[in-house]
Amino acid sequence: MKKTVLVSGGAGFIGSHVTVELIQAGYDVVVADNFSNCDRTCFEGVKRITGKEDIPLEVMDFCDMEAVKALFQKYPIDAVIHFAAYKAVGESVAQPLKYYKNNLTSFLNVLEAAQEKGSFVLFSSSATVYGEPDSVPVTEATPRKPATSPYGNTKTICEDILRDTVKASEGKLKGILLRYFNPIGAHPSALIGELPRGVPNNLVPFITQTAIGKRECLSIFGNDYPTPDGTCLRDYIDIVDLAKAHVFAVSRMVEGKMKQDCEVFNVGTGRPVSVLELVNAFEKVNGVKLNYKFAPRRAGDVTAIWADPTLANTEMGWKATRTVEETLKAAWAWEKHLAGK
Ligand code: UFG
């Protein structure tokens, strides 16, 4: 029988790509979103890519417990993937209560409902939990560091909440934590991608918006880091590769392949790329010249972090396959699609 997966925040950047991959892998998917930080563009794109017009969509807020309960009663949810959260680092520093209230309440509600129904839970965590690591690459056993922003702290706290709840449930609740490195790119169809509101915080949307002429100049934050070219090193993971990791994780849960009741996997490529390398690769692969300048370091940035993805490779059978060049091509195609070019 087909399994049903609830994707909270399923109309957003990561959620929409995950929905596509789940549907293509044969799952029934219920998308739930309050559209607080996205519009209908990606949900419509998901329907076009999958050719599935009748994907259930529930417009709701996961902070509303009654609505969450009703959702779990309406559908036979085997697993839930929780994305519904605020994600702007800077805003979280300015408005911590907004972040703690929303990101923790929604996750607590999901967990309570999932526990009652016996659904598996997959939480979208982040490499941010490692802070500035003492050595790289980081494995799942690398100690976590205190978060440098309330946003990052909500990831750390939600990891702990899931772990504690799973432990106390004595086998009734099981979950997986996926720690994402830097998700970038767009679907190769150019029908879904990242749609940041206002000025982008993240590097790749800033690059594509500069290339298309929406932004005048990209600032590269810091060229005096102790790295080969002086700019920060990150592990940029293609959004479709990242989405596929969720399919592996869900099948691991619903097909009874988990080895522990709460498992953690890094989702990265294992390949460090500097900001400057990424900028150069974007220019080269897309044949565009990018207006950029070096600017002071951005507060809170870590110098270098990349994943050791061995555990996800060997245990889940998932591996990142797309090159940075392919990913940057897709990101540019999406930006051009948005501009109607
Ligand atoms: N960068 C620039 N210019 C920009 C934007 C970014 O030079 O306009 C640089 C940053 O300094 C950093 C790299 O590009 O060195 C990547 O920055 P992003 O903002 O794209 O990504 P981060 O590594 O900062 O973000 C990641 C996750 C977040 C998480 C954060 C925690 O994507 O979810 O780490 O610090 F919150």
Short mmCIF file of C-alpha atoms and ligand atoms in Angstrom, two decimals:
data_model
loop_
_atom_site.label_atom_id
_atom_site.label_comp_id
_atom_site.label_asym_id
_atom_site.label_seq_id
_atom_site.Cartn_x
_atom_site.Cartn_y
_atom_site.Cartn_z
CA MET A 1 0.00 0.00 0.00
CA LYS A 2 1.12 3.52 -0.77
CA LYS A 3 2.47 5.41 2.21
CA THR A 4 1.38 8.96 2.98
CA VAL A 5 3.88 11.66 3.87
CA LEU A 6 2.89 15.01 5.32
CA VAL A 7 5.24 17.83 4.32
CA SER A 8 4.85 20.85 6.60
CA GLY A 9 6.12 23.94 4.84
CA GLY A 10 5.78 21.95 1.65
CA ALA A 11 5.31 24.99 -0.59
CA GLY A 12 8.69 26.50 0.27
CA PHE A 13 12.11 26.09 -1.34
CA ILE A 14 13.18 22.79 0.17
CA GLY A 15 9.63 21.53 0.78
CA SER A 16 8.59 21.86 -2.86
CA HIS A 17 11.63 19.94 -4.13
CA VAL A 18 11.07 17.23 -1.53
CA THR A 19 7.41 16.97 -2.53
CA VAL A 20 8.42 16.39 -6.16
CA GLU A 21 10.88 13.63 -5.27
CA LEU A 22 8.45 11.91 -2.90
CA ILE A 23 5.68 11.88 -5.50
CA GLN A 24 8.07 10.62 -8.17
CA ALA A 25 9.15 7.85 -5.77
CA GLY A 26 5.52 6.74 -5.41
CA TYR A 27 4.45 8.33 -2.14
CA ASP A 28 1.15 10.08 -1.49
CA VAL A 29 2.03 13.55 -0.26
CA VAL A 30 -0.02 16.04 1.72
CA VAL A 31 1.38 19.56 1.51
CA ALA A 32 0.61 21.93 4.38
CA ASP A 33 1.75 25.53 4.43
CA ASN A 34 0.55 28.88 5.74
CA PHE A 35 2.21 30.76 2.85
CA SER A 36 3.75 33.21 5.32
CA ASN A 37 7.06 33.22 3.48
CA CYS A 38 6.24 31.91 0.01
CA ASP A 39 3.57 32.25 -2.62
CA ARG A 40 1.83 29.65 -4.79
CA THR A 41 4.51 29.66 -7.51
CA CYS A 42 6.38 26.60 -6.30
CA PHE A 43 3.25 24.62 -5.42
CA GLU A 44 1.99 25.19 -8.97
CA GLY A 45 5.42 24.21 -10.28
CA VAL A 46 5.31 20.96 -8.31
CA LYS A 47 1.99 20.09 -9.97
CA ARG A 48 3.44 20.75 -13.41
CA ILE A 49 6.61 18.75 -12.83
CA THR A 50 4.79 15.74 -11.40
CA GLY A 51 1.75 16.02 -13.68
CA LYS A 52 -0.34 15.59 -10.55
CA GLU A 53 -3.08 18.18 -10.29
CA ASP A 54 -4.74 16.82 -7.16
CA ILE A 55 -1.95 17.06 -4.56
CA PRO A 56 -3.76 17.75 -1.29
CA LEU A 57 -2.93 21.24 -0.02
CA GLU A 58 -3.86 22.37 3.47
CA VAL A 59 -3.43 26.07 4.17
CA MET A 60 -2.80 26.12 7.88
CA ASP A 61 -0.51 27.23 10.68
CA PHE A 62 1.33 24.53 12.64
CA CYS A 63 1.21 26.73 15.75
CA ASP A 64 -2.53 26.02 15.81
CA MET A 65 -2.79 22.71 17.67
CA GLU A 66 -6.44 22.17 16.78
CA ALA A 67 -5.60 22.51 13.09
CA VAL A 68 -2.67 20.09 13.46
CA LYS A 69 -4.85 17.53 15.22
CA ALA A 70 -7.52 17.85 12.54
CA LEU A 71 -4.89 17.34 9.85
CA PHE A 72 -3.65 14.12 11.43
CA GLN A 73 -7.25 12.93 11.69
CA LYS A 74 -8.05 13.74 8.09
CA TYR A 75 -5.13 11.85 6.51
CA PRO A 76 -3.49 8.49 7.26
CA ILE A 77 -0.06 10.06 7.86
CA ASP A 78 2.73 7.49 7.98
CA ALA A 79 5.53 10.05 8.21
CA VAL A 80 5.85 13.78 8.60
CA ILE A 81 8.68 15.94 7.32
CA HIS A 82 8.78 19.20 9.21
CA PHE A 83 9.99 22.30 7.38
CA ALA A 84 7.47 24.90 8.57
CA ALA A 85 9.71 27.44 10.30
CA TYR A 86 11.15 30.93 10.03
CA LYS A 87 14.69 30.90 8.66
CA ALA A 88 16.28 34.35 8.50
CA VAL A 89 19.33 34.43 10.76
CA GLY A 90 19.50 38.25 11.07
CA GLU A 91 15.80 38.63 11.76
CA SER A 92 16.04 35.98 14.48
CA VAL A 93 18.68 38.08 16.26
CA ALA A 94 16.39 41.12 16.14
CA GLN A 95 13.19 39.23 16.99
CA PRO A 96 14.12 36.15 19.04
CA LEU A 97 10.67 35.63 20.55
CA LYS A 98 9.09 35.46 17.11
CA TYR A 99 11.52 32.66 16.22
CA TYR A 100 11.32 30.70 19.46
CA LYS A 101 7.54 30.95 19.55
CA ASN A 102 6.94 29.92 15.96
CA ASN A 103 9.69 27.37 15.37
CA LEU A 104 9.33 25.59 18.70
CA THR A 105 5.53 25.66 19.01
CA SER A 106 4.97 24.30 15.51
CA PHE A 107 7.43 21.47 16.08
CA LEU A 108 5.99 20.60 19.49
CA ASN A 109 2.53 20.41 17.93
CA VAL A 110 3.73 18.17 15.12
CA LEU A 111 5.52 15.88 17.57
CA GLU A 112 2.51 15.58 19.84
CA ALA A 113 0.21 14.69 16.97
CA ALA A 114 2.76 12.32 15.40
CA GLN A 115 3.30 10.55 18.70
CA GLU A 116 -0.43 10.08 19.18
CA LYS A 117 -0.85 8.69 15.66
CA GLY A 118 2.38 6.69 15.59
CA SER A 119 3.79 8.60 12.61
CA PHE A 120 7.53 8.84 11.94
CA VAL A 121 9.10 12.30 12.15
CA LEU A 122 11.85 13.76 9.99
CA PHE A 123 13.25 17.06 11.23
CA SER A 124 15.08 19.53 8.99
CA SER A 125 18.14 20.43 11.01
CA SER A 126 21.21 22.32 9.88
CA ALA A 127 24.99 22.30 9.91
CA THR A 128 24.56 25.45 11.97
CA VAL A 129 24.40 23.15 15.04
CA TYR A 130 28.17 22.49 14.62
CA GLY A 131 29.01 26.22 14.92
CA GLU A 132 32.67 26.89 14.12
CA PRO A 133 33.98 23.31 14.23
CA ASP A 134 37.40 22.50 15.73
CA SER A 135 38.18 20.29 12.74
CA VAL A 136 36.69 19.65 9.29
CA PRO A 137 34.99 17.78 7.75
CA VAL A 138 32.37 17.26 10.45
CA THR A 139 30.80 13.90 11.16
CA GLU A 140 27.56 13.35 13.03
CA ALA A 141 29.70 12.68 16.12
CA THR A 142 31.37 16.11 15.94
CA PRO A 143 30.29 17.96 19.09
CA ARG A 144 27.62 20.58 18.60
CA LYS A 145 28.52 24.14 19.59
CA PRO A 146 26.32 26.81 21.16
CA ALA A 147 24.27 28.45 18.43
CA THR A 148 25.25 31.92 17.31
CA SER A 149 21.67 33.03 16.54
CA PRO A 150 18.19 32.33 17.89
CA TYR A 151 17.40 30.71 14.53
CA GLY A 152 20.32 28.32 14.94
CA ASN A 153 19.33 27.71 18.52
CA THR A 154 15.84 26.61 17.46
CA LYS A 155 17.52 23.90 15.35
CA THR A 156 19.61 22.70 18.30
CA ILE A 157 16.61 22.78 20.64
CA CYS A 158 14.34 20.94 18.19
CA GLU A 159 17.00 18.24 17.78
CA ASP A 160 17.01 17.79 21.57
CA ILE A 161 13.22 17.82 21.78
CA LEU A 162 12.96 15.07 19.16
CA ARG A 163 15.65 12.98 20.81
CA ASP A 164 14.08 13.25 24.29
CA THR A 165 10.58 12.54 23.01
CA VAL A 166 11.70 9.51 21.02
CA LYS A 167 13.59 8.18 24.03
CA ALA A 168 10.60 8.56 26.35
CA SER A 169 8.19 7.00 23.86
CA GLU A 170 9.80 3.56 24.19
CA GLY A 171 9.69 2.73 20.52
CA LYS A 172 6.32 4.35 19.72
CA LEU A 173 7.89 7.40 18.11
CA LYS A 174 10.89 7.26 15.80
CA GLY A 175 12.63 10.05 13.99
CA ILE A 176 15.47 11.17 11.77
CA LEU A 177 17.40 14.42 11.95
CA LEU A 178 18.90 15.55 8.67
CA ARG A 179 21.59 18.20 9.02
CA TYR A 180 21.70 20.19 5.80
CA PHE A 181 24.82 21.99 4.70
CA ASN A 182 24.22 24.79 2.15
CA PRO A 183 21.28 23.93 -0.13
CA ILE A 184 21.49 25.76 -3.46
CA GLY A 185 20.18 25.53 -7.01
CA ALA A 186 16.79 24.77 -8.47
CA HIS A 187 14.90 21.99 -10.18
CA PRO A 188 16.32 21.27 -13.68
CA SER A 189 12.87 22.04 -15.13
CA ALA A 190 13.29 25.65 -13.86
CA LEU A 191 9.69 25.40 -12.60
CA ILE A 192 10.59 25.55 -8.89
CA GLY A 193 13.44 27.21 -7.02
CA GLU A 194 14.34 29.65 -4.30
CA LEU A 195 12.09 32.71 -3.99
CA PRO A 196 13.56 34.94 -1.30
CA ARG A 197 11.49 37.92 -0.20
CA GLY A 198 13.35 41.22 -0.27
CA VAL A 199 17.14 41.32 -0.32
CA PRO A 200 18.51 37.76 -0.23
CA ASN A 201 20.67 36.78 2.74
CA ASN A 202 22.14 33.71 1.07
CA LEU A 203 24.91 33.70 -1.45
CA VAL A 204 23.43 32.01 -4.52
CA PRO A 205 20.17 33.99 -4.76
CA PHE A 206 22.27 37.13 -4.33
CA ILE A 207 24.53 35.99 -7.17
CA THR A 208 21.65 35.21 -9.55
CA GLN A 209 19.81 38.45 -8.70
CA THR A 210 23.00 40.42 -9.36
CA ALA A 211 23.55 38.64 -12.65
CA ILE A 212 20.00 39.38 -13.79
CA GLY A 213 20.34 43.04 -12.78
CA LYS A 214 18.04 43.11 -9.75
CA ARG A 215 21.02 43.87 -7.47
CA GLU A 216 23.86 46.14 -8.40
CA CYS A 217 26.80 44.36 -6.86
CA LEU A 218 27.53 41.24 -4.85
CA SER A 219 29.54 41.80 -1.68
CA ILE A 220 31.87 38.94 -0.83
CA PHE A 221 31.99 39.03 2.94
CA GLY A 222 35.65 38.75 3.89
CA ASN A 223 38.75 37.81 1.90
CA ASP A 224 41.10 37.59 4.86
CA TYR A 225 39.97 34.26 6.26
CA PRO A 226 42.65 31.59 6.86
CA THR A 227 41.57 29.63 3.75
CA PRO A 228 43.40 29.09 0.43
CA ASP A 229 41.84 32.15 -1.28
CA GLY A 230 40.84 34.06 1.86
CA THR A 231 37.08 33.52 1.44
CA CYS A 232 34.87 31.17 3.51
CA LEU A 233 34.52 27.49 2.69
CA ARG A 234 31.13 25.78 2.59
CA ASP A 235 29.57 22.53 1.41
CA TYR A 236 27.05 23.54 -1.26
CA ILE A 237 24.51 20.78 -1.78
CA ASP A 238 22.26 20.67 -4.82
CA ILE A 239 18.60 21.08 -3.87
CA VAL A 240 17.51 18.01 -5.88
CA ASP A 241 20.24 15.88 -4.30
CA LEU A 242 19.13 17.19 -0.92
CA ALA A 243 15.49 16.42 -1.71
CA LYS A 244 16.38 12.86 -2.68
CA ALA A 245 18.02 12.35 0.73
CA HIS A 246 14.55 12.80 2.22
CA VAL A 247 13.17 9.98 0.09
CA PHE A 248 15.93 7.69 1.37
CA ALA A 249 15.24 8.78 4.94
CA VAL A 250 11.48 8.32 4.64
CA SER A 251 11.82 4.85 3.14
CA ARG A 252 14.25 3.96 5.92
CA MET A 253 11.60 4.96 8.44
CA VAL A 254 8.47 3.48 6.91
CA GLU A 255 10.14 0.27 5.72
CA GLY A 256 11.51 -0.51 9.17
CA LYS A 257 15.18 -0.09 8.26
CA MET A 258 16.19 2.23 11.09
CA LYS A 259 18.93 0.96 13.38
CA GLN A 260 18.17 3.39 16.19
CA ASP A 261 14.95 5.10 17.19
CA CYS A 262 16.48 8.52 16.56
CA GLU A 263 19.06 8.79 13.80
CA VAL A 264 21.16 11.70 12.56
CA PHE A 265 22.65 12.18 9.09
CA ASN A 266 24.73 14.92 7.53
CA VAL A 267 23.41 15.88 4.12
CA GLY A 268 26.31 17.34 2.22
CA THR A 269 28.71 16.57 -0.59
CA GLY A 270 31.95 16.33 1.39
CA ARG A 271 33.45 18.92 -0.97
CA PRO A 272 34.52 22.35 0.32
CA VAL A 273 34.02 25.25 -2.09
CA SER A 274 35.07 28.83 -1.38
CA VAL A 275 32.83 31.83 -2.01
CA LEU A 276 35.22 33.02 -4.70
CA GLU A 277 35.33 29.60 -6.36
CA LEU A 278 31.54 29.55 -6.44
CA VAL A 279 31.38 33.02 -7.98
CA ASN A 280 33.99 32.08 -10.60
CA ALA A 281 32.18 28.83 -11.40
CA PHE A 282 28.90 30.70 -11.83
CA GLU A 283 30.48 33.14 -14.28
CA LYS A 284 32.20 30.42 -16.25
CA VAL A 285 29.37 27.91 -16.56
CA ASN A 286 26.73 30.50 -17.40
CA GLY A 287 28.90 32.80 -19.49
CA VAL A 288 27.96 35.89 -17.51
CA LYS A 289 30.08 38.52 -15.83
CA LEU A 290 29.24 39.19 -12.24
CA ASN A 291 29.69 42.54 -10.59
CA TYR A 292 31.25 41.85 -7.21
CA LYS A 293 33.50 43.46 -4.60
CA PHE A 294 35.20 42.37 -1.43
CA ALA A 295 33.54 43.65 1.73
CA PRO A 296 34.19 43.22 5.47
CA ARG A 297 33.40 39.90 7.13
CA ARG A 298 29.76 39.27 8.05
CA ALA A 299 29.15 38.84 11.78
CA GLY A 300 28.48 35.25 12.79
CA ASP A 301 29.99 33.57 9.69
CA VAL A 302 32.14 30.52 10.35
CA THR A 303 35.40 30.23 8.44
CA ALA A 304 35.06 26.75 7.05
CA ILE A 305 32.62 23.90 7.35
CA TRP A 306 31.91 20.91 5.20
CA ALA A 307 30.37 17.52 5.75
CA ASP A 308 31.71 14.07 6.06
CA PRO A 309 28.69 12.40 4.40
CA THR A 310 29.97 8.84 4.86
CA LEU A 311 27.14 7.82 7.16
CA ALA A 312 24.40 8.93 4.77
CA ASN A 313 26.30 7.30 1.89
CA THR A 314 26.76 3.94 3.55
CA GLU A 315 23.75 3.68 5.86
CA MET A 316 21.01 5.40 3.85
CA GLY A 317 22.51 4.59 0.46
CA TRP A 318 22.20 8.25 -0.53
CA LYS A 319 24.96 10.21 -2.23
CA ALA A 320 25.11 13.68 -3.76
CA THR A 321 25.57 13.31 -7.51
CA ARG A 322 25.30 16.75 -9.08
CA THR A 323 28.31 18.95 -9.74
CA VAL A 324 28.49 22.55 -8.59
CA GLU A 325 28.45 23.55 -12.27
CA GLU A 326 25.17 21.73 -12.96
CA THR A 327 23.66 23.26 -9.84
CA LEU A 328 24.72 26.80 -10.75
CA LYS A 329 23.29 26.33 -14.24
CA ALA A 330 19.96 25.33 -12.74
CA ALA A 331 20.02 28.30 -10.35
CA TRP A 332 20.58 30.66 -13.29
CA ALA A 333 17.87 29.02 -15.41
CA TRP A 334 15.43 29.53 -12.52
CA GLU A 335 16.34 33.21 -12.11
CA LYS A 336 15.84 33.71 -15.85
CA HIS A 337 12.52 31.85 -15.70
CA LEU A 338 11.39 34.24 -12.93
CA ALA A 339 12.41 37.21 -15.06
CA GLY A 340 10.49 35.77 -18.00
CA LYS A 341 13.69 35.41 -20.07
N1 UFG B 1 28.14 35.44 1.35
C1 UFG B 1 28.70 36.52 0.71
N2 UFG B 1 27.87 37.46 0.21
C2 UFG B 1 26.51 37.38 0.30
C3 UFG B 1 25.95 36.26 0.98
C4 UFG B 1 26.81 35.31 1.48
O1 UFG B 1 29.92 36.64 0.60
O2 UFG B 1 25.82 38.28 -0.16
C5 UFG B 1 29.04 34.40 1.87
C6 UFG B 1 28.93 34.23 3.36
O3 UFG B 1 29.78 35.13 4.03
C7 UFG B 1 29.33 32.78 3.54
C8 UFG B 1 28.86 32.11 2.24
O4 UFG B 1 28.67 33.16 1.33
O5 UFG B 1 30.71 32.67 3.60
C9 UFG B 1 27.56 31.36 2.39
O6 UFG B 1 26.61 32.22 2.97
P1 UFG B 1 25.05 31.86 3.01
O7 UFG B 1 24.35 33.00 3.69
O8 UFG B 1 24.58 31.48 1.67
O9 UFG B 1 25.04 30.57 3.90
P2 UFG B 1 25.54 30.33 5.39
O10 UFG B 1 26.66 29.36 5.32
O11 UFG B 1 25.74 31.58 6.14
O12 UFG B 1 24.21 29.70 5.95
C10 UFG B 1 24.13 28.49 6.52
C11 UFG B 1 22.71 27.94 6.34
C12 UFG B 1 21.74 28.69 7.20
C13 UFG B 1 22.26 28.79 8.60
C14 UFG B 1 23.61 29.45 8.62
C15 UFG B 1 24.11 29.58 10.03
O13 UFG B 1 22.30 28.00 4.99
O14 UFG B 1 20.51 28.01 7.21
O15 UFG B 1 24.50 28.66 7.86
O16 UFG B 1 25.13 30.48 10.12
F1 UFG B 1 21.44 29.50 9.38
#
